[in-house]
Short mmCIF file of C-alpha atoms in Angstrom, two decimals:
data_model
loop_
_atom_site.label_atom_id
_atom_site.label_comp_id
_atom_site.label_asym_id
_atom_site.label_seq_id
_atom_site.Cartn_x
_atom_site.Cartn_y
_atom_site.Cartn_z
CA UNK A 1 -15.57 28.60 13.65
CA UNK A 2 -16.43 25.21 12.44
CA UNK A 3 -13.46 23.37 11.70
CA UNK A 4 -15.06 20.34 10.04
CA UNK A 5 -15.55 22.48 7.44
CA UNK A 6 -12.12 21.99 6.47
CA UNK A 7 -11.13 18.26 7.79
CA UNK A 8 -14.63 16.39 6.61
CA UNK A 9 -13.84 14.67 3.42
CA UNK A 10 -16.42 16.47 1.92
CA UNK A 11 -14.39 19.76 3.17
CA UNK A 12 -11.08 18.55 1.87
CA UNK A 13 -12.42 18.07 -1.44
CA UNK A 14 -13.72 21.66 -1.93
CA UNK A 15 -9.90 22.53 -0.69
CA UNK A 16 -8.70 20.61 -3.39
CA UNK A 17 -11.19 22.17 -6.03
CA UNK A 18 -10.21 25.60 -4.83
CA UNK A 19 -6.69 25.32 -5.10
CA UNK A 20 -6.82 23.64 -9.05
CA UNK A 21 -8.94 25.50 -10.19
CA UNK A 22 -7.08 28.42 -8.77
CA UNK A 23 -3.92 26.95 -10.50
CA UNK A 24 -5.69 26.10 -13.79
CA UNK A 25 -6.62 29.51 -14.63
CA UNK A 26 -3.35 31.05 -13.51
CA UNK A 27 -1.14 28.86 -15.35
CA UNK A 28 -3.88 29.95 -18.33
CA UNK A 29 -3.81 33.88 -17.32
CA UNK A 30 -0.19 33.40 -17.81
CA UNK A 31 0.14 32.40 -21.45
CA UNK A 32 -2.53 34.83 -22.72
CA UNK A 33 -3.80 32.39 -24.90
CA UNK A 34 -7.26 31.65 -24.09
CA UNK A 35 -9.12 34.33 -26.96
CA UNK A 36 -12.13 33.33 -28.53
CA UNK A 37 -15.73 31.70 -26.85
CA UNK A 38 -14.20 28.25 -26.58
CA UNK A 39 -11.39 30.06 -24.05
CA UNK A 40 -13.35 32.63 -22.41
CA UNK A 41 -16.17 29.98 -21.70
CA UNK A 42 -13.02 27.78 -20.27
CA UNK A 43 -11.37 30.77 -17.91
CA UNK A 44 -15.20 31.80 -16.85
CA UNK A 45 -16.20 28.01 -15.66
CA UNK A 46 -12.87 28.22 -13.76
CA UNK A 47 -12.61 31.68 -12.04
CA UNK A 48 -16.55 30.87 -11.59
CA UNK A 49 -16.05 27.71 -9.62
CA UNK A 50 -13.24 28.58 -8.01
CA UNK A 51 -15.13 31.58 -6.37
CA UNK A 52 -18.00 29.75 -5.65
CA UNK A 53 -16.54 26.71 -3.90
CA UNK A 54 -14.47 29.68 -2.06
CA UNK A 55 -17.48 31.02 -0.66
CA UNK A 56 -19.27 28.11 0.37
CA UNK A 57 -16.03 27.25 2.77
CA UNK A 58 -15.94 30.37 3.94
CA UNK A 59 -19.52 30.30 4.81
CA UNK A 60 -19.53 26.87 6.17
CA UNK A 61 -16.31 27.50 7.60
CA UNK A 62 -17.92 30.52 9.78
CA UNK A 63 -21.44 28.82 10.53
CA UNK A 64 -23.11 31.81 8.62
CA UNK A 65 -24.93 29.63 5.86
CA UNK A 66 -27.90 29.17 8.14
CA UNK A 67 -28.80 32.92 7.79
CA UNK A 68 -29.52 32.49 3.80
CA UNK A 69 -33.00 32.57 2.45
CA UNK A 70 -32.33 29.50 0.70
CA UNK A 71 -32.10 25.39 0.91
CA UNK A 72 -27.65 25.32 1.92
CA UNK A 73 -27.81 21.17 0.89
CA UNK A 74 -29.87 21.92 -1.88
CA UNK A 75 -27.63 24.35 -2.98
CA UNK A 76 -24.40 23.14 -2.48
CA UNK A 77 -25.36 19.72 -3.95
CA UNK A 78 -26.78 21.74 -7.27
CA UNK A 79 -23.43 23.75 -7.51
CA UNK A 80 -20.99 20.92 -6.82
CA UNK A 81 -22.54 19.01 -9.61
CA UNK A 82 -22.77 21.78 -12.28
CA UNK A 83 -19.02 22.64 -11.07
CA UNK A 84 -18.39 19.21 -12.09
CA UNK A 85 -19.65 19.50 -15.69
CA UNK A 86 -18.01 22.76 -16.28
CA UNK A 87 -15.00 21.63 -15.54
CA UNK A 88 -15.26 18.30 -17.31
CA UNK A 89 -16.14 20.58 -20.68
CA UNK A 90 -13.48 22.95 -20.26
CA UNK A 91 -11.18 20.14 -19.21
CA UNK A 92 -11.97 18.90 -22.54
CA UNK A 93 -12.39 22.00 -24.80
CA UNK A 94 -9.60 23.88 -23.73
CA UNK A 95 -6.71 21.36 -24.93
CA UNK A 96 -8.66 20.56 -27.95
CA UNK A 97 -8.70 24.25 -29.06
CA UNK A 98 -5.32 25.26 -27.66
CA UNK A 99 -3.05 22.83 -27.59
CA UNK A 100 -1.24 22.10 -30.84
CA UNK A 101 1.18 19.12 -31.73
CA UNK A 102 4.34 18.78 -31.23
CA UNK A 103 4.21 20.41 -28.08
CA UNK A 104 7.63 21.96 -27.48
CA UNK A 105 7.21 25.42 -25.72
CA UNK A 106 7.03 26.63 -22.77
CA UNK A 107 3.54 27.97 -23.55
CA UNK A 108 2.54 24.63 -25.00
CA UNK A 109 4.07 23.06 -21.21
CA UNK A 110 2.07 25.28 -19.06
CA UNK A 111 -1.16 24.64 -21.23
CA UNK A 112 -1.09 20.95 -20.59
CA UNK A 113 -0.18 21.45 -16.80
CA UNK A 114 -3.29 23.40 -16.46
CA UNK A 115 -5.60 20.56 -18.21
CA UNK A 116 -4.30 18.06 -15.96
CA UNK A 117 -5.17 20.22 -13.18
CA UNK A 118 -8.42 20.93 -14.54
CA UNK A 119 -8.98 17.10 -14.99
CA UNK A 120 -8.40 16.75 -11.52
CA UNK A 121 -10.13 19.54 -10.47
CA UNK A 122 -12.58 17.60 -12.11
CA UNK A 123 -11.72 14.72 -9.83
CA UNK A 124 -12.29 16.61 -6.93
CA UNK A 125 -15.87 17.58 -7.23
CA UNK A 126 -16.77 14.61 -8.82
CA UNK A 127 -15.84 13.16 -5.28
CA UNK A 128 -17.76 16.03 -3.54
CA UNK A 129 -20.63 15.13 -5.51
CA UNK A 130 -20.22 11.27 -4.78
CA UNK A 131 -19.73 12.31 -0.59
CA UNK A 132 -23.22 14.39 -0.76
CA UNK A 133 -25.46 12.48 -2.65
CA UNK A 134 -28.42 10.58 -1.09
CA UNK A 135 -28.00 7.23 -0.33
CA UNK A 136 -31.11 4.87 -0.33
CA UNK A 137 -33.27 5.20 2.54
CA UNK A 138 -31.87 8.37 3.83
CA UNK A 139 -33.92 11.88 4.34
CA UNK A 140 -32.29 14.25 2.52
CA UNK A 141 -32.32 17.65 0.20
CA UNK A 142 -34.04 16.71 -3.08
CA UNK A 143 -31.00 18.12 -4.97
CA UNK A 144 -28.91 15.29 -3.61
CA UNK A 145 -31.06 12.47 -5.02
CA UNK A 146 -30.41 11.31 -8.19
CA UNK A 147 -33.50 12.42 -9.83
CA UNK A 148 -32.21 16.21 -8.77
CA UNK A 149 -28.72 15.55 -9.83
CA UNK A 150 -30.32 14.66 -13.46
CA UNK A 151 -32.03 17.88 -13.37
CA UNK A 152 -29.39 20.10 -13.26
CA UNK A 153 -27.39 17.67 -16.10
CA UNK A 154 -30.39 17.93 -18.10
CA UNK A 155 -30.08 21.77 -17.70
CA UNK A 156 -26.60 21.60 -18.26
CA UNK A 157 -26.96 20.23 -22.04
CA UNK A 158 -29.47 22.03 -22.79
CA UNK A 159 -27.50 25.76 -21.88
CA UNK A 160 -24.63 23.36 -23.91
CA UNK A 161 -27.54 22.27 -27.03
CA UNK A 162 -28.35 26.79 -26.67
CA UNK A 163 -24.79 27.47 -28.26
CA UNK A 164 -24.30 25.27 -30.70
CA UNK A 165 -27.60 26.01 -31.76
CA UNK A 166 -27.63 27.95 -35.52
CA UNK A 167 -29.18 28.11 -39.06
CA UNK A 168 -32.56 26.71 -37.80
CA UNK A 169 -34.54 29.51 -38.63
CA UNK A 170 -37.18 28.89 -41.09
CA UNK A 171 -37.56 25.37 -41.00
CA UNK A 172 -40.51 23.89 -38.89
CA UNK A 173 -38.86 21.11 -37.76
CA UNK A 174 -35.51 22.82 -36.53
CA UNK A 175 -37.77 24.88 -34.65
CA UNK A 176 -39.81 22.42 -33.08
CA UNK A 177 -36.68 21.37 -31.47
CA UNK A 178 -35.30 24.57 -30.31
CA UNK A 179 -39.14 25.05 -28.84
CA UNK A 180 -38.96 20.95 -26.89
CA UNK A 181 -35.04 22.08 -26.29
CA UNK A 182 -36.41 25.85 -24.40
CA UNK A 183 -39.89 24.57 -22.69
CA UNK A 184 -37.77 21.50 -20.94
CA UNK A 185 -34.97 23.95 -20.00
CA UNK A 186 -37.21 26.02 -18.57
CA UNK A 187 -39.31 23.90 -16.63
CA UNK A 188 -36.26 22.07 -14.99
CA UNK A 189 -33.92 25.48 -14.42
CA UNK A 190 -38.04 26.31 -12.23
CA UNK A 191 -37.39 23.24 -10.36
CA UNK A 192 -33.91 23.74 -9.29
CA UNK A 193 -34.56 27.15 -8.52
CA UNK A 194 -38.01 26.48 -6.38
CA UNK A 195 -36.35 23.88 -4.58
CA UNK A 196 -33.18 26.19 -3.66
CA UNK A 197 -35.40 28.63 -2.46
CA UNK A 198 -37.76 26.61 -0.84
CA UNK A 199 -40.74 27.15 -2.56
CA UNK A 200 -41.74 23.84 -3.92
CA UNK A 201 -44.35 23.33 -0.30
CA UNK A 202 -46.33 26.41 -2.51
CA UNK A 203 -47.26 23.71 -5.56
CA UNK A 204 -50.74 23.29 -4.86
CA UNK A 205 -50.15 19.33 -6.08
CA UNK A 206 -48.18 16.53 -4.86
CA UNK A 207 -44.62 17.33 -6.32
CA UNK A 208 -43.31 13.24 -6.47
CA UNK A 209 -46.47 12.36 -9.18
CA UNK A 210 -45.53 16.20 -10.89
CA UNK A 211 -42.32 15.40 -11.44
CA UNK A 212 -43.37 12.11 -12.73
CA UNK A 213 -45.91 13.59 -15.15
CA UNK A 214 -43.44 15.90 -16.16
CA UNK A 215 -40.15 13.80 -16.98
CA UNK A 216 -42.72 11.13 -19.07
CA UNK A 217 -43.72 14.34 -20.95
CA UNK A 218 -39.94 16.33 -21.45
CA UNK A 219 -38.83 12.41 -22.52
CA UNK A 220 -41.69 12.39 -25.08
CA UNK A 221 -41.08 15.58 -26.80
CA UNK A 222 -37.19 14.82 -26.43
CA UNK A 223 -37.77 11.88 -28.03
CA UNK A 224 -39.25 13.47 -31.21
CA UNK A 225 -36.45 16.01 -30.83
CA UNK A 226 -34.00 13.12 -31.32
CA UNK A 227 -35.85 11.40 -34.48
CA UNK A 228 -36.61 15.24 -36.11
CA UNK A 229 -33.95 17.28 -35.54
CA UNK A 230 -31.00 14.79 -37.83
CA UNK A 231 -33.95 14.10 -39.90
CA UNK A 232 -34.19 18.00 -41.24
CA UNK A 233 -30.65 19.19 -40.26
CA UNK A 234 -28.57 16.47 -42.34
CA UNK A 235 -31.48 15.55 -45.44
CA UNK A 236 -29.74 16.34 -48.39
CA UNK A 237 -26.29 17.10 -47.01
CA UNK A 238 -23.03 15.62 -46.30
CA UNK A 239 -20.09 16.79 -44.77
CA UNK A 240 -18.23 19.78 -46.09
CA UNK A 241 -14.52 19.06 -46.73
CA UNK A 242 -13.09 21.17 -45.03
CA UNK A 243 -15.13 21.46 -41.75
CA UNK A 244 -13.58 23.82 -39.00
CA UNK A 245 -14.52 23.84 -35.66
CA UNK A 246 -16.77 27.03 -36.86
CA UNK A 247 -18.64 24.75 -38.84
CA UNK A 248 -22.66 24.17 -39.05
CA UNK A 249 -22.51 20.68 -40.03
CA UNK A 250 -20.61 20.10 -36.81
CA UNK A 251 -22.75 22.10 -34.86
CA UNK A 252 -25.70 20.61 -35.36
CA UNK A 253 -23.84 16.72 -35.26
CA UNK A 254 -22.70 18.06 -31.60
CA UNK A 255 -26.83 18.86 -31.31
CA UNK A 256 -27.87 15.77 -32.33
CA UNK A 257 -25.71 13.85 -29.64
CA UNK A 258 -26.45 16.30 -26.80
CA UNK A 259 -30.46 15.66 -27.71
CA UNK A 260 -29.42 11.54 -27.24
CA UNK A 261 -27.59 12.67 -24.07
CA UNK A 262 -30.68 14.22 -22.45
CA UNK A 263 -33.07 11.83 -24.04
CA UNK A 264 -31.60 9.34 -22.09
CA UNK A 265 -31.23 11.43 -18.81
CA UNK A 266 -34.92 12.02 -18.89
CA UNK A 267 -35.56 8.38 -19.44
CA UNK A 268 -33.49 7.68 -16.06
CA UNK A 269 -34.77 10.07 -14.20
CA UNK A 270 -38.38 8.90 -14.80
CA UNK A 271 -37.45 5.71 -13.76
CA UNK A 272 -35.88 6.93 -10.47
CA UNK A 273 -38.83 9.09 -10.08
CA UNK A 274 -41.43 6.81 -10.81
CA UNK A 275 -40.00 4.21 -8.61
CA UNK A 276 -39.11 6.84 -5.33
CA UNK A 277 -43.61 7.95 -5.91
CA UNK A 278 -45.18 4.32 -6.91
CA UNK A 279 -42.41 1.49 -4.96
CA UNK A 280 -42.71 1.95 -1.67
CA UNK A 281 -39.82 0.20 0.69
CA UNK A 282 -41.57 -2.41 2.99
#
């Protein structure tokens, strides 16, 4: 039994994840209100962290992570990031769905105790993620870096850019997006998984100047994503009044800022990447 599991900072933290996230979607369960996408995306992101960050204490916890097939810092650096961001949507989401003004039940009480504990939930593996990442200098899982943090926040929007996507059919611009939206998922979902499952020595190229080659090319075709896909989605059209959270004009506004969001993680994470192949510490 490996106790440090549990008293390391970085242990303490994943305590603290499991036990409000564990609260969050009790005090949820509870009030049977969370019906609809927006709620059952917010109860899956926290029964799915909360089982997740389980495991990977119990596994650390017993010393049995060295028996997986797969890369455990690479992994648990991946998964405490993406925990972070689907908690910081549902953290978000949820109350702006569910909770309606004046708030003056009992149902209405337990609904905001559960978003703060999902904000600090939040908290908590943002603070996991801040303990494991690579500092400067040091020889660690790729995952941990910041380029491969970027990756799976880049992969994050884009699953998040998937289901708000709608009414683009037909029109060749809409659908060059979807295509530069799908090509750059899929190339960086290959990544995270290859370097998981330690694969990546297979590439029969050097991976720093492929990963170089490939954010300059994913921040191109983003980049024309960003100028075409407002260009064709709002030309000719203004707001409906009214405009429910249902609506397509707000989809594809939330669409156009997700694009901007990943535009700009690309362009970071070539400069991180560029700098880690072609500036070499004396």
């Amino acid at each position: 039994v490996n106790l440090r599991a549990l008293t390391s900072w970085v242990g303490i933290a994943r305590l603290f994840a499991v036990v409000l996230s564990c609260l969050t979607f009790g005090l949820v369960a509870s009030t049977g209100n969370f019906g609809g996408p927006y709620g059952t995306w917010c109860m899956f992101s926290w029964c799915f962290c909360f089982i997740v960050t389980l495991l990977v204490v119990l596994l650390e916890l017993l010393e049995l992570y060295p028996t997986l097939p797969l890369s455990w810092d690479d992994f648990t650096s991946a998964f405490s990031m993406l925990a972070a961001l689907m908690v910081f949507t549902s953290s978000v989401v949820f109350p702006s769905t569910f909770i309606n003004s004046p708030c003056n039940t009992s149902e209405c009480a337990r609904q905001a105790v559960a978003t703060t504990s999902s904000c600090l939930c939040f908290l908590a593996y943002a603070v996991e993620v801040s303990l494991t990442r690579a500092k400067p200098g040091d020889i660690s899982s790729f995952l941990s870096t910041v380029p491969g943090l970027l990756k799976v926040f880049e992969a994050y929007v884009a699953c998040l850019i998937f289901s708000l996507l709608d009414g683009y059919s037909g029109k060749p611009g809409l659908m060059w997006c979807v295509a530069v939206y799908s090509l750059c998922f899929i190339f960086t979902l290959l990544i995270i998984v290859f370097t998981i499952g330690r694969c990546l020595a297979y590439i029969p190229c050097p991976l720093e100047k492929m990963l170089v080659g490939y954010n300059f090319l994913a921040l191109l075709m983003y980049l024309t994503a960003t100028v075409v896909w407002p260009l064709y989605s709002f030309q000719g059209q203004s707001r409906p009044n009214p405009c429910g959270k249902d609506c397509l004009w707000n989809k594809r506004l939330g669409v156009t800022f997700l694009t901007i969001f990943n535009l700009i993680a690309y362009l970071v994470d070539l400069v991180y990447s560029a700098r880690m192949v072609f500036v070499r510490a004396p």
